[in-house]
Amino acid sequence: MKIAVLPGDGIGPEIVAQAVKVLKALDLDISMTEAPIGGAGYEAAGDPLPEATLKLAKEADAVLLGAVGDWKYDKLERHLRPERGLLRIRKELNLFANLRPALLYPELASASTLKPEVVSGLDIMIVRELTGDIYFGQPRGISKLENGEREGINTMRYNESEIRRIGRVAFDIAMKRNKKVCSVDKANVLEATELWRQVMIELSAEYPEVELSHMYVDNAAMQLIRAPKQFDVMVTGNIFGDILSDEASMLTGSIGMLPSASLDENNKGMYEPSHGSAPDIAGKDIANPLATILSVAMMLRYTFNDEANAQRVENAVKKALAQGYRTADIWTEGSNKVGCNAMGDAVVAAL
Ligand code: IPM
Ligand code: MG
């Protein structure tokens, strides 16, 4: 198994180091090669996705990514900014299916800002389309109108086949879970998502056992806070999924807990925490590495088909939490506050 390791920026290197530690402790036959992406790619090669990094990622079986972005790059031209490196690698590897499980570990029920009874037992899988929508639609840009005023344009667009293939991923996952799919759109206003809804309804004919429901995105944002346990699988487009998955992460106590898998048609995948690079806390050894470590579990499950080791990693995380270890973001009175590195050690010890 070949893994391309792309730590990226901000807290990326610290959290990825913990995930690598866990991978090594599993003692599997894997090779890992590191390469820069994001701001680190720009520093190393003048490109947020250096050619050598893309080549390495294409040749690997899976990619482990930290996070990209730092305010110090915000003034660069858009194509040189860290985020563009991330969007390009997703597109280049055709990673259209982004799975973001929001799972509440019982030990963290009191770390959530919501009441424990609202979130306890929470287990939602958000399936976000990742290579289309307003993130990639043309035309885009900022231009000058005839009257001299500037105008910014982005285009929300989806074609049928893009909707169908992400829909299939969601229905297939639902078949292995509680057989409920909630498709999130804004069909009352946006035609692109009216088509989304139509295609989801057509597709549902192939999955008679799965109960399909639809929700407008504004209502979905509200329902996630009001009664999140009504959801099993949520499927939605790129931008709505970006927003709703951040929201869902807070139900689990902290965005530092939410892993993700981004898969192509053959389950080749890139695995990264759902959170960002948090430059404000970078290098301080206080970041939560658990989302990245849990992303490794997803890698074992989805790309390497190794359910046993996936569960070993997840159980080790549970054990470390049960033993009281907490990084600052999930710390509550009475638990044992540890840094990023010590949390990684705790998980390895629990393994
Ligand atoms: C995410 C992030 C990215 C996104 C950014 C960093 C480009 O927010 O993975 O959710 O918007 O997809
Ligand atoms: Mg996001």
Coordinates of C-alpha atoms and ligand atoms in Angstrom, one line a residue:
M1 CA 0.0 0.0 0.0
K2 CA 1.4 3.3 -1.0
I3 CA 0.3 6.4 0.8
A4 CA 1.1 10.0 -0.2
V5 CA 1.3 12.1 2.9
L6 CA 0.6 15.8 2.4
P7 CA 0.8 17.7 5.7
G8 CA 0.0 21.1 4.2
D9 CA -0.2 24.3 6.3
G10 CA -1.0 25.6 9.8
I11 CA -1.7 22.7 12.2
G12 CA -1.5 20.3 9.2
P13 CA 2.0 18.9 10.0
E14 CA 1.3 18.4 13.7
I15 CA -1.9 16.5 13.2
V16 CA -0.6 14.5 10.3
A17 CA 2.4 13.4 12.4
Q18 CA 0.0 11.9 14.9
A19 CA -1.9 10.0 12.2
V20 CA 1.4 8.7 10.7
K21 CA 2.4 7.5 14.2
V22 CA -0.9 5.5 14.4
L23 CA -0.4 4.1 10.9
K24 CA 3.1 3.0 11.8
A25 CA 1.9 1.4 15.1
L26 CA -0.5 -0.8 13.1
D27 CA 2.6 -2.4 11.6
L28 CA 1.1 -2.9 8.1
D29 CA 2.9 -3.3 4.8
I30 CA 2.8 0.4 3.8
S31 CA 5.1 2.9 2.3
M32 CA 4.6 6.6 3.0
T33 CA 6.0 9.5 1.0
E34 CA 5.6 13.1 2.0
A35 CA 5.1 16.1 -0.3
P36 CA 4.1 19.7 0.1
I37 CA 0.7 21.1 -0.8
G38 CA -1.1 24.5 -0.2
G39 CA 1.0 27.3 1.2
A40 CA 3.8 24.8 1.7
G41 CA 3.6 23.9 -2.0
Y42 CA 3.8 27.5 -2.9
E43 CA 6.8 28.0 -0.8
A44 CA 8.6 24.9 -2.2
A45 CA 7.7 25.2 -5.9
G46 CA 5.7 28.3 -6.4
D47 CA 2.5 26.3 -6.9
P48 CA -0.1 25.2 -4.3
L49 CA -0.2 21.9 -6.0
P50 CA 3.3 21.2 -7.3
E51 CA 3.5 18.8 -10.2
A52 CA 5.6 16.4 -8.2
T53 CA 3.0 16.3 -5.5
L54 CA 0.2 15.6 -7.9
K55 CA 2.2 12.9 -9.5
L56 CA 2.9 11.3 -6.2
A57 CA -0.8 11.5 -5.3
K58 CA -1.8 10.0 -8.6
E59 CA 0.5 7.0 -8.1
A60 CA -0.5 6.4 -4.5
D61 CA -3.3 4.1 -3.4
A62 CA -4.4 6.7 -0.9
V63 CA -3.6 10.3 0.1
L64 CA -3.4 11.5 3.7
L65 CA -3.9 15.2 3.9
G66 CA -3.6 17.6 6.8
A67 CA -5.0 21.0 6.0
V68 CA -4.2 24.0 3.8
G69 CA -4.4 27.7 4.1
D70 CA -2.8 30.6 6.0
W71 CA -3.8 34.3 6.1
K72 CA -0.4 35.2 4.9
Y73 CA -1.3 33.9 1.4
D74 CA -4.6 35.7 1.2
K75 CA -3.1 38.5 -0.9
L76 CA -1.8 36.1 -3.6
E77 CA -3.5 35.8 -6.9
R78 CA -6.3 33.3 -6.6
H79 CA -4.7 30.5 -8.6
L80 CA -1.7 30.6 -6.3
R81 CA -3.6 30.4 -3.0
P82 CA -3.5 27.3 -0.9
E83 CA -7.2 26.5 -1.2
R84 CA -6.8 26.3 -5.0
G85 CA -4.3 23.5 -4.5
L86 CA -6.8 21.5 -2.5
L87 CA -9.6 22.1 -5.0
R88 CA -7.3 21.1 -7.9
I89 CA -6.2 17.8 -6.3
R90 CA -9.8 16.9 -5.6
K91 CA -10.7 17.6 -9.2
E92 CA -7.5 15.9 -10.7
L93 CA -8.1 12.7 -8.7
N94 CA -11.8 12.9 -9.5
L95 CA -12.7 12.6 -5.8
F96 CA -16.4 13.4 -6.2
A97 CA -17.7 11.7 -3.1
N98 CA -16.9 13.3 0.2
L99 CA -18.1 11.3 3.3
R100 CA -18.2 13.2 6.5
P101 CA -19.5 11.1 9.4
A102 CA -20.7 13.1 12.4
L103 CA -20.6 10.6 15.2
L104 CA -20.9 11.5 18.9
Y105 CA -18.6 9.7 21.2
P106 CA -20.6 9.3 24.5
E107 CA -17.7 10.7 26.5
L108 CA -18.0 14.0 24.6
A109 CA -21.7 14.5 25.0
S110 CA -21.0 17.3 27.5
A111 CA -18.5 19.0 25.2
S112 CA -21.1 19.8 22.6
T113 CA -22.8 23.2 22.9
L114 CA -26.1 21.4 22.5
K115 CA -27.9 19.6 25.3
P116 CA -26.7 16.1 25.9
E117 CA -30.1 14.6 25.2
V118 CA -30.3 16.3 21.8
V119 CA -27.0 14.8 20.6
S120 CA -26.4 11.6 22.5
G121 CA -26.4 8.6 20.2
L122 CA -25.9 10.9 17.2
D123 CA -24.7 9.1 14.0
I124 CA -25.1 11.0 10.8
M125 CA -23.3 10.4 7.5
I126 CA -23.0 13.5 5.3
V127 CA -22.4 12.7 1.7
R128 CA -21.1 15.9 0.0
E129 CA -20.6 16.1 -3.8
L130 CA -17.0 17.5 -4.1
T131 CA -16.1 18.2 -7.7
G132 CA -19.0 20.2 -9.1
D133 CA -21.4 23.0 -8.1
I134 CA -20.6 26.6 -7.6
Y135 CA -17.0 25.6 -6.6
F136 CA -16.1 24.7 -10.2
G137 CA -18.9 26.1 -12.4
Q138 CA -18.0 28.5 -15.2
P139 CA -18.2 31.4 -15.8
R140 CA -16.6 32.7 -12.7
G141 CA -14.4 35.7 -11.8
I142 CA -14.4 39.4 -11.0
S143 CA -14.8 41.7 -14.0
K144 CA -15.5 45.3 -14.8
L145 CA -18.9 46.3 -16.1
E146 CA -19.4 49.0 -18.7
N147 CA -20.3 51.5 -16.1
G148 CA -17.0 50.9 -14.4
E149 CA -18.4 49.0 -11.5
R150 CA -17.0 45.6 -10.6
E151 CA -19.0 42.4 -10.7
G152 CA -18.3 39.0 -9.1
I153 CA -19.7 35.9 -10.7
N154 CA -19.9 32.2 -9.8
T155 CA -22.1 29.6 -11.4
M156 CA -24.0 26.9 -9.7
R157 CA -24.3 24.0 -12.1
Y158 CA -24.8 20.2 -12.0
N159 CA -25.5 17.8 -14.7
E160 CA -27.6 14.7 -14.3
S161 CA -24.7 12.2 -14.3
E162 CA -22.9 14.1 -11.6
I163 CA -26.0 14.1 -9.4
R164 CA -26.8 10.4 -10.1
R165 CA -23.3 9.2 -9.2
I166 CA -23.3 11.0 -5.8
G167 CA -26.8 9.9 -5.2
R168 CA -25.8 6.3 -5.7
V169 CA -23.0 6.6 -3.2
A170 CA -25.5 8.0 -0.6
F171 CA -28.1 5.3 -1.3
D172 CA -25.5 2.5 -1.2
I173 CA -24.3 3.8 2.2
A174 CA -27.8 4.1 3.5
M175 CA -28.4 0.4 2.6
K176 CA -25.6 -0.5 5.1
R177 CA -27.1 1.8 7.7
N178 CA -30.6 2.8 8.7
K179 CA -31.9 3.0 5.1
K180 CA -32.8 6.7 5.2
V181 CA -31.6 9.4 2.8
C182 CA -32.3 13.0 3.2
S183 CA -31.5 15.0 0.1
V184 CA -30.8 18.6 0.8
D185 CA -31.4 21.3 -1.9
K186 CA -32.9 24.7 -2.5
A187 CA -35.3 23.5 -5.2
N188 CA -37.7 26.3 -4.4
V189 CA -35.3 28.9 -5.7
L190 CA -32.4 27.3 -7.7
E191 CA -32.9 25.3 -10.9
A192 CA -29.6 23.5 -10.5
T193 CA -31.0 22.0 -7.3
E194 CA -34.5 21.4 -8.8
L195 CA -32.7 19.1 -11.2
W196 CA -30.9 17.6 -8.2
R197 CA -34.2 16.7 -6.5
Q198 CA -35.7 15.2 -9.8
V199 CA -32.6 13.0 -10.3
M200 CA -32.7 11.8 -6.6
I201 CA -36.4 10.9 -7.0
E202 CA -35.6 9.0 -10.2
L203 CA -32.7 7.2 -8.6
S204 CA -34.7 6.2 -5.5
A205 CA -36.8 3.8 -7.7
E206 CA -33.7 1.6 -7.8
Y207 CA -33.6 1.5 -4.0
P208 CA -37.1 0.6 -2.9
E209 CA -35.9 -0.2 0.6
V210 CA -34.5 3.3 1.2
E211 CA -36.7 6.0 2.5
L212 CA -35.9 9.2 0.6
S213 CA -36.9 12.6 1.9
H214 CA -36.0 16.1 0.8
M215 CA -35.2 19.2 2.7
Y216 CA -34.4 22.8 1.8
V217 CA -31.0 23.7 3.0
D218 CA -32.1 26.5 5.3
N219 CA -34.5 24.1 7.0
A220 CA -31.8 21.4 7.1
A221 CA -29.5 23.9 8.9
M222 CA -32.2 24.5 11.4
Q223 CA -33.2 20.8 11.8
L224 CA -29.5 19.8 12.5
I225 CA -29.6 22.0 15.6
R226 CA -33.2 21.3 16.6
A227 CA -33.3 17.5 16.2
P228 CA -30.2 16.1 14.6
K229 CA -31.0 12.5 15.4
Q230 CA -33.7 12.5 12.7
F231 CA -31.0 12.1 10.1
D232 CA -29.2 9.0 8.9
V233 CA -27.6 9.8 5.6
M234 CA -27.7 13.4 4.2
V235 CA -26.7 13.9 0.6
T236 CA -26.1 17.3 -0.9
G237 CA -24.1 19.5 -3.3
N238 CA -20.7 20.9 -2.8
I239 CA -21.4 24.2 -1.1
F240 CA -24.3 23.2 1.0
G241 CA -22.3 20.2 2.1
D242 CA -19.4 22.4 3.0
I243 CA -21.6 24.5 5.3
L244 CA -23.7 21.7 6.8
S245 CA -20.7 19.5 7.6
D246 CA -19.1 22.3 9.7
E247 CA -22.4 22.7 11.5
A248 CA -22.8 19.0 12.1
S249 CA -19.3 18.8 13.5
M250 CA -20.2 21.0 16.4
L251 CA -22.9 18.5 17.4
T252 CA -20.1 16.0 18.1
G253 CA -18.4 18.4 20.5
S254 CA -15.7 19.9 18.3
I255 CA -14.8 20.3 14.6
G256 CA -11.6 18.6 15.7
M257 CA -13.4 15.3 15.8
L258 CA -14.8 15.1 12.3
P259 CA -12.8 12.9 9.7
S260 CA -13.5 12.7 6.0
A261 CA -13.0 10.5 3.0
S262 CA -13.0 11.8 -0.5
L263 CA -13.5 8.9 -3.0
D264 CA -13.4 8.4 -6.7
E265 CA -15.3 5.7 -8.6
N266 CA -12.8 3.0 -7.6
N267 CA -12.6 3.9 -3.9
K268 CA -9.2 5.5 -4.3
G269 CA -9.3 8.2 -1.7
M270 CA -8.0 11.2 -0.1
Y271 CA -8.4 11.3 3.7
E272 CA -8.4 14.5 5.7
P273 CA -10.0 16.1 8.7
S274 CA -13.0 18.2 7.9
H275 CA -11.5 21.2 9.7
G276 CA -9.1 23.8 8.4
S277 CA -5.5 24.7 9.1
A278 CA -6.1 26.9 12.1
P279 CA -3.0 29.0 11.7
D280 CA -3.7 30.8 15.0
I281 CA -2.9 27.7 17.0
A282 CA -0.3 26.2 14.7
G283 CA 3.0 25.0 16.2
K284 CA 1.6 25.3 19.8
D285 CA 0.9 21.6 20.2
I286 CA -2.7 22.2 21.2
A287 CA -4.6 21.0 18.1
N288 CA -6.8 18.0 18.2
P289 CA -5.4 15.2 16.0
L290 CA -8.4 12.9 16.4
A291 CA -10.1 13.9 13.2
T292 CA -7.0 13.1 11.3
I293 CA -6.5 9.8 13.1
L294 CA -10.1 8.9 12.5
S295 CA -9.5 9.7 8.8
V296 CA -6.9 7.0 8.8
A297 CA -9.5 4.6 10.0
M298 CA -11.7 5.7 7.1
M299 CA -8.7 5.0 4.7
L300 CA -8.3 1.5 6.1
R301 CA -12.1 0.9 5.6
Y302 CA -12.8 2.5 2.2
T303 CA -9.6 2.2 0.2
F304 CA -7.8 -0.8 1.8
N305 CA -10.9 -2.8 2.7
D306 CA -9.5 -3.5 6.1
E307 CA -12.5 -3.2 8.4
A308 CA -10.6 -4.9 11.3
N309 CA -7.9 -2.4 11.5
A310 CA -10.3 0.5 10.8
Q311 CA -12.1 -0.6 14.0
R312 CA -8.9 -1.0 15.9
V313 CA -8.1 2.6 15.3
E314 CA -11.6 3.8 16.1
N315 CA -11.6 1.7 19.3
A316 CA -8.2 3.1 20.3
V317 CA -9.6 6.7 19.9
K318 CA -12.6 5.7 22.1
K319 CA -10.3 4.2 24.7
A320 CA -8.1 7.3 24.8
L321 CA -11.3 9.4 25.3
A322 CA -12.6 6.9 27.9
Q323 CA -9.3 7.2 29.8
G324 CA -10.0 11.0 30.0
Y325 CA -7.5 12.4 27.6
R326 CA -8.8 15.6 26.0
T327 CA -7.3 18.3 23.8
A328 CA -8.2 21.9 24.6
D329 CA -11.2 22.0 22.2
I330 CA -13.0 19.1 23.9
W331 CA -11.7 19.6 27.4
T332 CA -14.3 19.7 30.2
E333 CA -13.8 20.1 33.9
G334 CA -12.3 17.0 35.5
S335 CA -10.7 15.5 32.3
N336 CA -7.0 15.3 31.5
K337 CA -5.9 18.1 29.2
V338 CA -3.2 17.0 26.8
G339 CA -1.5 18.4 23.7
C340 CA -1.6 17.2 20.1
N341 CA 1.4 15.0 20.5
A342 CA 0.4 13.4 23.8
M343 CA -3.1 12.7 22.4
G344 CA -1.4 10.9 19.5
D345 CA 0.7 8.9 22.0
A346 CA -2.5 8.1 24.0
V347 CA -4.1 6.6 20.9
V348 CA -1.0 4.6 20.0
A349 CA -0.8 3.3 23.6
A350 CA -4.5 2.3 23.4
L351 CA -3.8 0.4 20.2
Ligands
IPM1 C1 -13.5 21.9 3.4 C2 -12.8 23.3 3.3 C3 -12.5 23.6 1.9 C4 -13.8 23.6 1.1 C5 -11.7 24.9 1.7 C6 -10.4 24.9 2.5 C7 -11.3 25.1 0.2 O1 -13.6 24.2 3.9 O2 -12.8 20.9 3.0 O3 -14.6 21.8 3.9 O4 -14.4 24.6 1.0 O5 -14.1 22.5 0.5
MG2 MG -15.4 23.5 4.8

